[in-house]
Amino acid sequence: MTDCREIAPLLGFFEDSELEPHEMQEVARHLAHCKGCEGSLSDYTTLGRHLRAVVIEPSLANFANNVQRRLDEVPVPLRVRLERHLGQLTERWTASLALTSAALALGAWVLLFAPYAQRYLERRQNTSVVATTQGPTQTPEHDESETASGAAPAEDGPQTVISRLEARTPDVAVWSEPETKTTVIWIPDAP
Amino acid sequence: MSLRVTSYSVVSRTVGVAVLMLVIGPVAAAAQALHHPVSVDIKSVLAADTNQGFDSRLGTMSRPLGMLFHYSTYRLVSHEEKKTECGHMLSFSLPGGRILHVEPRGIDGNMIELEVVLFQGEKPTMTTDFHMMNRGTLLLGGPRYKEGMLIISIGAATPIQPSPHHHHLSVASPRPELDVDN
């Protein structure tokens, strides 16, 4: 049987259900046959009820904003403000610099590969437009300078693709021999 | 505030890595291109109707000459091979006081892009830009020379199988002429 002196300090915790399960069980067993302790527990219960009635719980509405407002009102040292400002600036500058560099690098890529794309397109154009000749062919005559564009594809694809041909002589011939995959530019001396 | 700073940091780092990759790509490609030489081979052949047949030094070149033209004599007059880089011009002295400028402009897949200018004295008589298959040949003919015509064989080769869209660069290295007969 547990003594009242051992139970008395636990009554307040028992009322608040803060004891370990075996302690709760022991106190409950003691209260079942001890009128004195039961009265003390009743006093604790009454006291707790009165205390809860007296306490005013603060309103939590707009709590975060109020805290932030109070924090903003706290004066920040100039050094800390300066550090924060510089930190933000650094971050923004880094991001801006990185984005600008990315744009420049992309531009460099475009500039680097644009000529190849152009040549590829030109070559496709030339292959489809320019006639393939199997024997000597005279190009149209011009007075001073002649410009011709020609491709000489072999059976399995062009061996030589001429994209520009300028000559001082009026007669220029271009032909290819598919068997030997050889292209010829014939430019006789000017008369 | 810390969320904003963190997102800035993430953006900065991500974009920074992207920039590095974008910059490193072309630089690496250009650096790789520095070690790809282009060899230019120029043969000058006299074609005439003097019934002397083919010069034995012409080798495999005899067949296309015989199929393309109908002369009875083909004689190798000069042969010169030089190595260079894309964007660097080579100058070849040809029989009859002619000069041939050849400049590899770039490598496009298995094609070599060339610019060729033929000079008669100081005057350019012909300028052409063309793409030629690696180890291919273009014949340039027509100028009168001695008792016949001059046929110039322009060959270009790059020893490494090139990848598309790369410029290739190297150093000039002349080869002794076989027979210069101006």
CSV table of C-alpha atoms in Angstrom, one decimal:
chain,number,residue,atom,x,y,z
A,1,MET,CA,0.0,0.0,0.0
A,2,THR,CA,1.4,3.4,-1.0
A,3,ASP,CA,1.7,6.1,1.6
A,4,CYS,CA,-0.2,9.4,1.2
A,5,ARG,CA,3.1,11.3,1.6
A,6,GLU,CA,4.3,9.6,-1.6
A,7,ILE,CA,1.1,10.2,-3.5
A,8,ALA,CA,0.6,13.9,-2.5
A,9,PRO,CA,3.4,15.3,-4.7
A,10,LEU,CA,2.0,13.3,-7.7
A,11,LEU,CA,-1.6,14.6,-7.5
A,12,GLY,CA,-1.0,17.7,-9.4
A,13,PHE,CA,0.7,15.8,-12.2
A,14,PHE,CA,-2.0,13.2,-12.0
A,15,GLU,CA,-4.6,15.9,-12.6
A,16,ASP,CA,-2.7,17.1,-15.7
A,17,SER,CA,-2.1,13.5,-16.9
A,18,GLU,CA,1.6,14.0,-16.9
A,19,LEU,CA,2.6,10.8,-15.0
A,20,GLU,CA,4.0,7.6,-16.4
A,21,PRO,CA,1.3,4.9,-17.0
A,22,HIS,CA,2.4,2.8,-14.0
A,23,GLU,CA,2.4,6.0,-11.8
A,24,MET,CA,-1.1,6.9,-13.0
A,25,GLN,CA,-2.3,3.4,-12.2
A,26,GLU,CA,-0.7,3.6,-8.7
A,27,VAL,CA,-2.2,7.0,-7.9
A,28,ALA,CA,-5.6,5.9,-9.1
A,29,ARG,CA,-5.5,2.8,-7.0
A,30,HIS,CA,-4.5,4.9,-3.9
A,31,LEU,CA,-7.3,7.4,-4.6
A,32,ALA,CA,-9.9,4.6,-4.6
A,33,HIS,CA,-9.6,4.1,-0.9
A,34,CYS,CA,-8.1,7.4,0.4
A,35,LYS,CA,-10.6,10.1,1.0
A,36,GLY,CA,-7.9,12.7,2.0
A,37,CYS,CA,-6.0,12.4,-1.2
A,38,GLU,CA,-9.2,12.4,-3.2
A,39,GLY,CA,-10.1,15.7,-1.6
A,40,SER,CA,-6.7,17.1,-2.4
A,41,LEU,CA,-7.1,16.0,-6.0
A,42,SER,CA,-10.5,17.7,-6.0
A,43,ASP,CA,-8.8,20.9,-4.8
A,44,TYR,CA,-6.2,20.6,-7.6
A,45,THR,CA,-9.0,20.1,-10.2
A,46,THR,CA,-10.9,23.2,-8.9
A,47,LEU,CA,-7.7,25.3,-8.8
A,48,GLY,CA,-6.8,24.3,-12.4
A,49,ARG,CA,-10.3,25.1,-13.6
A,50,HIS,CA,-10.2,28.5,-12.0
A,51,LEU,CA,-6.7,29.2,-13.4
A,52,ARG,CA,-7.8,28.3,-16.9
A,53,ALA,CA,-10.8,30.6,-16.6
A,54,VAL,CA,-8.5,33.5,-15.5
A,55,VAL,CA,-5.9,33.1,-18.2
A,56,ILE,CA,-6.5,35.2,-21.3
A,57,GLU,CA,-5.1,33.5,-24.4
A,58,PRO,CA,-3.6,35.9,-26.9
A,59,SER,CA,-5.0,36.1,-30.4
A,60,LEU,CA,-2.9,34.5,-33.1
A,61,ALA,CA,-4.5,36.3,-35.9
A,62,ASN,CA,-2.0,38.2,-38.0
A,63,PHE,CA,0.7,37.0,-35.6
A,64,ALA,CA,3.4,36.5,-38.3
A,65,ASN,CA,2.9,40.0,-39.8
A,66,ASN,CA,3.0,41.5,-36.4
A,67,VAL,CA,6.2,39.8,-35.6
A,68,GLN,CA,7.7,40.9,-38.9
A,69,ARG,CA,6.6,44.4,-38.3
A,70,ARG,CA,8.1,44.5,-34.9
A,71,LEU,CA,11.3,43.0,-36.3
A,72,ASP,CA,11.4,45.7,-39.0
A,73,GLU,CA,11.1,48.3,-36.4
A,74,VAL,CA,14.3,47.0,-34.7
A,75,PRO,CA,17.1,49.3,-35.9
A,76,VAL,CA,19.7,47.4,-38.1
A,77,PRO,CA,23.3,48.5,-37.9
A,78,LEU,CA,24.6,50.2,-41.0
A,79,ARG,CA,27.3,47.6,-41.5
A,80,VAL,CA,24.8,44.8,-41.6
A,81,ARG,CA,22.5,46.7,-44.0
A,82,LEU,CA,25.4,47.4,-46.2
A,83,GLU,CA,26.5,43.7,-46.2
A,84,ARG,CA,23.0,42.6,-47.1
A,85,HIS,CA,22.7,45.1,-49.9
A,86,LEU,CA,26.1,44.1,-51.3
A,87,GLY,CA,25.2,40.5,-51.0
A,88,GLN,CA,22.0,41.0,-53.1
A,89,LEU,CA,23.9,43.0,-55.6
A,90,THR,CA,26.6,40.4,-56.0
A,91,GLU,CA,24.0,37.6,-56.5
A,92,ARG,CA,22.1,39.7,-59.1
A,93,TRP,CA,25.3,40.6,-60.9
A,94,THR,CA,26.5,37.1,-61.0
A,95,ALA,CA,23.2,35.9,-62.4
A,96,SER,CA,23.2,38.7,-65.0
A,97,LEU,CA,26.8,38.1,-65.9
A,98,ALA,CA,26.2,34.4,-66.3
A,99,LEU,CA,23.1,35.0,-68.5
A,100,THR,CA,25.0,37.5,-70.6
A,101,SER,CA,27.9,35.1,-71.0
A,102,ALA,CA,25.5,32.4,-72.0
A,103,ALA,CA,24.0,34.6,-74.7
A,104,LEU,CA,27.4,35.6,-76.0
A,105,ALA,CA,28.6,32.0,-76.1
A,106,LEU,CA,25.4,31.0,-77.9
A,107,GLY,CA,26.1,33.8,-80.4
A,108,ALA,CA,29.6,32.6,-80.9
A,109,TRP,CA,28.3,29.1,-81.6
A,110,VAL,CA,25.9,30.5,-84.2
A,111,LEU,CA,28.6,32.6,-85.8
A,112,LEU,CA,30.9,29.6,-85.8
A,113,PHE,CA,28.6,27.2,-87.5
A,114,ALA,CA,26.5,29.5,-89.6
A,115,PRO,CA,29.0,29.5,-92.5
A,116,TYR,CA,29.0,25.7,-92.6
A,117,ALA,CA,25.2,25.6,-92.7
A,118,GLN,CA,25.3,28.1,-95.5
A,119,ARG,CA,27.8,26.1,-97.4
A,120,TYR,CA,25.8,23.0,-96.9
A,121,LEU,CA,22.7,24.7,-98.3
A,122,GLU,CA,24.6,26.2,-101.2
A,123,ARG,CA,26.1,22.8,-102.0
A,124,ARG,CA,22.6,21.2,-102.0
A,125,GLN,CA,21.4,24.0,-104.2
A,126,ASN,CA,24.4,23.7,-106.6
A,127,THR,CA,23.9,19.9,-106.8
A,128,SER,CA,20.3,20.3,-107.9
A,129,VAL,CA,20.7,23.3,-110.2
A,130,VAL,CA,23.9,22.9,-112.1
A,131,ALA,CA,24.0,20.5,-115.0
A,132,THR,CA,26.3,17.5,-114.9
A,133,THR,CA,28.2,17.1,-118.1
A,134,GLN,CA,29.9,14.1,-119.5
A,135,GLY,CA,31.9,15.8,-122.2
A,136,PRO,CA,33.4,19.2,-122.8
A,137,THR,CA,30.8,21.9,-122.5
A,138,GLN,CA,31.2,25.5,-123.4
A,139,THR,CA,29.8,28.0,-121.0
A,140,PRO,CA,28.1,31.2,-122.3
A,141,GLU,CA,30.5,33.8,-123.5
A,142,HIS,CA,31.1,37.1,-121.7
A,143,ASP,CA,33.2,40.0,-122.5
A,144,GLU,CA,35.6,40.4,-119.7
A,145,SER,CA,34.9,38.3,-116.6
A,146,GLU,CA,33.0,35.1,-116.4
A,147,THR,CA,31.4,33.6,-113.4
A,148,ALA,CA,30.1,30.0,-113.4
A,149,SER,CA,28.9,27.7,-110.8
A,150,GLY,CA,29.1,24.0,-111.2
A,151,ALA,CA,29.0,20.7,-109.6
A,152,ALA,CA,30.3,17.5,-110.9
A,153,PRO,CA,28.7,14.7,-109.1
A,154,ALA,CA,29.8,11.1,-109.5
A,155,GLU,CA,27.4,8.2,-109.5
A,156,ASP,CA,27.6,7.8,-105.7
A,157,GLY,CA,27.7,11.5,-104.9
A,158,PRO,CA,29.6,14.6,-105.8
A,159,GLN,CA,33.4,14.3,-105.9
A,160,THR,CA,33.9,18.0,-106.5
A,161,VAL,CA,31.4,20.8,-106.0
A,162,ILE,CA,32.3,24.1,-107.5
A,163,SER,CA,30.7,27.0,-105.8
A,164,ARG,CA,32.5,29.8,-107.6
A,165,LEU,CA,34.4,30.1,-110.9
A,166,GLU,CA,35.6,33.4,-112.3
A,167,ALA,CA,37.9,33.7,-115.3
A,168,ARG,CA,39.2,36.5,-117.5
A,169,THR,CA,38.8,34.5,-120.6
A,170,PRO,CA,35.4,34.3,-122.2
A,171,ASP,CA,35.4,30.6,-122.8
A,172,VAL,CA,35.3,28.3,-119.8
A,173,ALA,CA,34.3,24.6,-119.8
A,174,VAL,CA,33.6,22.4,-116.8
A,175,TRP,CA,33.0,18.7,-117.0
A,176,SER,CA,33.5,15.5,-115.1
A,177,GLU,CA,34.4,12.0,-115.8
A,178,PRO,CA,32.4,9.8,-113.5
A,179,GLU,CA,34.4,6.6,-114.0
A,180,THR,CA,37.6,8.2,-112.8
A,181,LYS,CA,35.7,10.7,-110.6
A,182,THR,CA,37.7,13.5,-112.0
A,183,THR,CA,36.4,17.1,-112.7
A,184,VAL,CA,38.0,19.3,-115.2
A,185,ILE,CA,38.0,23.1,-115.5
A,186,TRP,CA,39.2,24.1,-119.0
A,187,ILE,CA,40.3,27.7,-119.3
A,188,PRO,CA,42.0,28.4,-122.6
A,189,ASP,CA,44.3,31.4,-122.8
A,190,ALA,CA,42.7,34.6,-123.8
A,191,PRO,CA,43.1,35.2,-127.6
B,1,MET,CA,15.4,36.6,-48.2
B,2,SER,CA,17.5,33.4,-47.8
B,3,LEU,CA,15.2,31.7,-50.3
B,4,ARG,CA,15.8,34.4,-52.9
B,5,VAL,CA,19.5,34.3,-52.3
B,6,THR,CA,19.5,30.5,-52.7
B,7,SER,CA,17.5,30.7,-56.0
B,8,TYR,CA,20.0,33.2,-57.3
B,9,SER,CA,22.9,30.9,-56.4
B,10,VAL,CA,21.2,28.0,-58.1
B,11,VAL,CA,20.5,30.0,-61.3
B,12,SER,CA,24.1,31.4,-61.3
B,13,ARG,CA,25.7,28.0,-60.9
B,14,THR,CA,23.5,26.4,-63.5
B,15,VAL,CA,24.0,29.1,-66.0
B,16,GLY,CA,27.7,29.2,-65.2
B,17,VAL,CA,28.0,25.5,-66.0
B,18,ALA,CA,26.1,26.0,-69.2
B,19,VAL,CA,28.3,28.9,-70.2
B,20,LEU,CA,31.4,26.8,-69.5
B,21,MET,CA,30.1,24.0,-71.7
B,22,LEU,CA,29.2,26.4,-74.5
B,23,VAL,CA,32.6,28.1,-74.4
B,24,ILE,CA,34.6,24.9,-74.0
B,25,GLY,CA,32.9,23.2,-77.0
B,26,PRO,CA,34.2,25.6,-79.7
B,27,VAL,CA,37.5,26.1,-78.0
B,28,ALA,CA,38.1,22.4,-77.8
B,29,ALA,CA,37.0,21.9,-81.4
B,30,ALA,CA,39.3,24.7,-82.6
B,31,ALA,CA,42.2,23.3,-80.5
B,32,GLN,CA,41.6,19.8,-82.0
B,33,ALA,CA,41.5,21.4,-85.5
B,34,LEU,CA,45.0,22.8,-85.0
B,35,HIS,CA,46.6,19.4,-85.6
B,36,HIS,CA,44.9,18.4,-88.8
B,37,PRO,CA,47.2,19.1,-91.8
B,38,VAL,CA,46.0,19.4,-95.4
B,39,SER,CA,48.4,18.2,-98.0
B,40,VAL,CA,48.1,19.8,-101.4
B,41,ASP,CA,49.6,18.1,-104.4
B,42,ILE,CA,50.2,19.9,-107.7
B,43,LYS,CA,51.2,18.2,-110.9
B,44,SER,CA,51.8,20.0,-114.1
B,45,VAL,CA,51.4,17.9,-117.3
B,46,LEU,CA,52.2,18.9,-120.8
B,47,ALA,CA,49.6,17.5,-123.2
B,48,ALA,CA,50.5,17.6,-126.9
B,49,ASP,CA,50.0,15.8,-130.1
B,50,THR,CA,53.6,14.6,-130.6
B,51,ASN,CA,52.9,10.9,-130.4
B,52,GLN,CA,55.2,10.3,-127.4
B,53,GLY,CA,52.6,8.5,-125.2
B,54,PHE,CA,52.4,8.7,-121.5
B,55,ASP,CA,55.2,9.7,-119.2
B,56,SER,CA,55.8,6.8,-116.8
B,57,ARG,CA,56.0,9.2,-113.9
B,58,LEU,CA,52.4,10.0,-114.3
B,59,GLY,CA,51.4,6.7,-112.7
B,60,THR,CA,47.7,6.3,-112.0
B,61,MET,CA,47.1,9.8,-113.4
B,62,SER,CA,47.5,8.4,-116.9
B,63,ARG,CA,44.1,6.7,-116.9
B,64,PRO,CA,41.9,9.8,-116.3
B,65,LEU,CA,44.1,11.8,-118.6
B,66,GLY,CA,43.5,9.3,-121.4
B,67,MET,CA,39.8,9.2,-120.7
B,68,LEU,CA,39.3,12.9,-120.5
B,69,PHE,CA,41.5,14.2,-123.3
B,70,HIS,CA,42.6,13.0,-126.7
B,71,TYR,CA,46.3,14.1,-126.9
B,72,SER,CA,49.0,11.6,-127.9
B,73,THR,CA,51.6,12.9,-125.5
B,74,TYR,CA,51.4,13.5,-121.7
B,75,ARG,CA,54.6,14.5,-120.0
B,76,LEU,CA,55.0,15.4,-116.3
B,77,VAL,CA,56.6,18.8,-116.2
B,78,SER,CA,56.6,19.5,-112.4
B,79,HIS,CA,55.3,18.0,-109.3
B,80,GLU,CA,55.2,19.7,-105.9
B,81,GLU,CA,53.4,18.7,-102.7
B,82,LYS,CA,53.0,21.0,-99.7
B,83,LYS,CA,51.3,20.8,-96.4
B,84,THR,CA,49.5,23.6,-94.8
B,85,GLU,CA,46.6,24.6,-92.5
B,86,CYS,CA,43.2,25.8,-93.3
B,87,GLY,CA,43.2,29.5,-93.9
B,88,HIS,CA,46.8,29.5,-95.0
B,89,MET,CA,47.6,30.0,-98.7
B,90,LEU,CA,50.2,28.0,-100.6
B,91,SER,CA,51.9,29.3,-103.7
B,92,PHE,CA,53.1,27.0,-106.4
B,93,SER,CA,55.3,28.0,-109.4
B,94,LEU,CA,54.0,26.5,-112.6
B,95,PRO,CA,55.6,26.1,-116.0
B,96,GLY,CA,55.4,29.1,-118.3
B,97,GLY,CA,55.7,31.7,-115.5
B,98,ARG,CA,52.3,30.9,-114.1
B,99,ILE,CA,51.6,30.9,-110.4
B,100,LEU,CA,49.0,28.9,-108.6
B,101,HIS,CA,47.6,30.0,-105.2
B,102,VAL,CA,45.8,27.2,-103.2
B,103,GLU,CA,44.2,27.9,-99.9
B,104,PRO,CA,42.4,25.2,-98.0
B,105,ARG,CA,39.4,27.0,-96.4
B,106,GLY,CA,38.0,24.2,-94.3
B,107,ILE,CA,37.0,20.7,-93.9
B,108,ASP,CA,33.3,19.7,-94.2
B,109,GLY,CA,32.7,16.1,-93.5
B,110,ASN,CA,34.8,14.2,-96.0
B,111,MET,CA,35.1,17.2,-98.3
B,112,ILE,CA,37.9,19.7,-98.4
B,113,GLU,CA,37.1,23.3,-99.3
B,114,LEU,CA,39.6,25.0,-101.4
B,115,GLU,CA,40.2,28.4,-103.1
B,116,VAL,CA,42.4,28.3,-106.1
B,117,VAL,CA,43.7,31.3,-108.0
B,118,LEU,CA,45.7,30.9,-111.2
B,119,PHE,CA,48.0,33.8,-112.1
B,120,GLN,CA,49.6,34.6,-115.4
B,121,GLY,CA,52.3,37.0,-114.3
B,122,GLU,CA,50.7,39.4,-111.9
B,123,LYS,CA,47.2,39.0,-113.3
B,124,PRO,CA,44.8,36.5,-111.9
B,125,THR,CA,43.3,34.6,-114.8
B,126,MET,CA,41.0,32.3,-112.9
B,127,THR,CA,39.6,32.1,-109.4
B,128,THR,CA,37.5,29.2,-108.1
B,129,ASP,CA,36.1,27.9,-104.9
B,130,PHE,CA,35.2,24.3,-104.6
B,131,HIS,CA,34.7,21.4,-102.3
B,132,MET,CA,36.7,18.3,-103.2
B,133,MET,CA,36.5,14.8,-101.7
B,134,ASN,CA,39.4,14.0,-99.4
B,135,ARG,CA,42.2,12.7,-101.7
B,136,GLY,CA,40.3,13.8,-104.8
B,137,THR,CA,41.6,15.5,-107.8
B,138,LEU,CA,40.6,18.5,-109.9
B,139,LEU,CA,42.2,19.1,-113.3
B,140,LEU,CA,42.7,22.6,-114.5
B,141,GLY,CA,43.6,22.8,-118.2
B,142,GLY,CA,43.8,25.1,-121.1
B,143,PRO,CA,46.8,27.3,-120.9
B,144,ARG,CA,49.1,27.0,-123.9
B,145,TYR,CA,52.6,25.7,-123.1
B,146,LYS,CA,55.3,24.9,-125.5
B,147,GLU,CA,54.0,22.6,-128.3
B,148,GLY,CA,50.7,21.8,-126.4
B,149,MET,CA,48.5,22.6,-123.5
B,150,LEU,CA,49.2,22.6,-119.8
B,151,ILE,CA,47.1,20.5,-117.5
B,152,ILE,CA,47.4,21.1,-113.8
B,153,SER,CA,46.3,18.4,-111.4
B,154,ILE,CA,45.2,19.8,-108.0
B,155,GLY,CA,45.0,17.1,-105.3
B,156,ALA,CA,44.2,17.7,-101.7
B,157,ALA,CA,44.2,15.3,-98.8
B,158,THR,CA,43.9,15.3,-95.1
B,159,PRO,CA,45.4,12.3,-93.3
B,160,ILE,CA,42.9,12.2,-90.5
B,161,GLN,CA,39.3,11.4,-91.3
B,162,PRO,CA,37.8,14.8,-90.5
B,163,SER,CA,34.7,15.3,-88.5
B,164,PRO,CA,32.1,17.8,-89.8
B,165,HIS,CA,32.3,21.5,-89.2
B,166,HIS,CA,36.0,21.7,-88.1
B,167,HIS,CA,38.7,23.9,-89.5
B,168,HIS,CA,42.1,22.2,-89.7
B,169,LEU,CA,45.4,23.8,-89.4
B,170,SER,CA,49.2,22.9,-89.7
B,171,VAL,CA,52.6,23.9,-91.1
B,172,ALA,CA,54.0,24.3,-94.6
B,173,SER,CA,56.5,21.7,-95.7
B,174,PRO,CA,57.6,21.9,-99.3
B,175,ARG,CA,58.6,18.8,-101.2
B,176,PRO,CA,61.4,18.9,-103.9
B,177,GLU,CA,60.2,19.3,-107.5
B,178,LEU,CA,60.8,16.4,-109.8
B,179,ASP,CA,61.3,18.2,-113.0
B,180,VAL,CA,60.7,21.9,-113.5
B,181,ASP,CA,60.8,22.8,-117.1
B,182,ASN,CA,59.8,26.3,-117.7
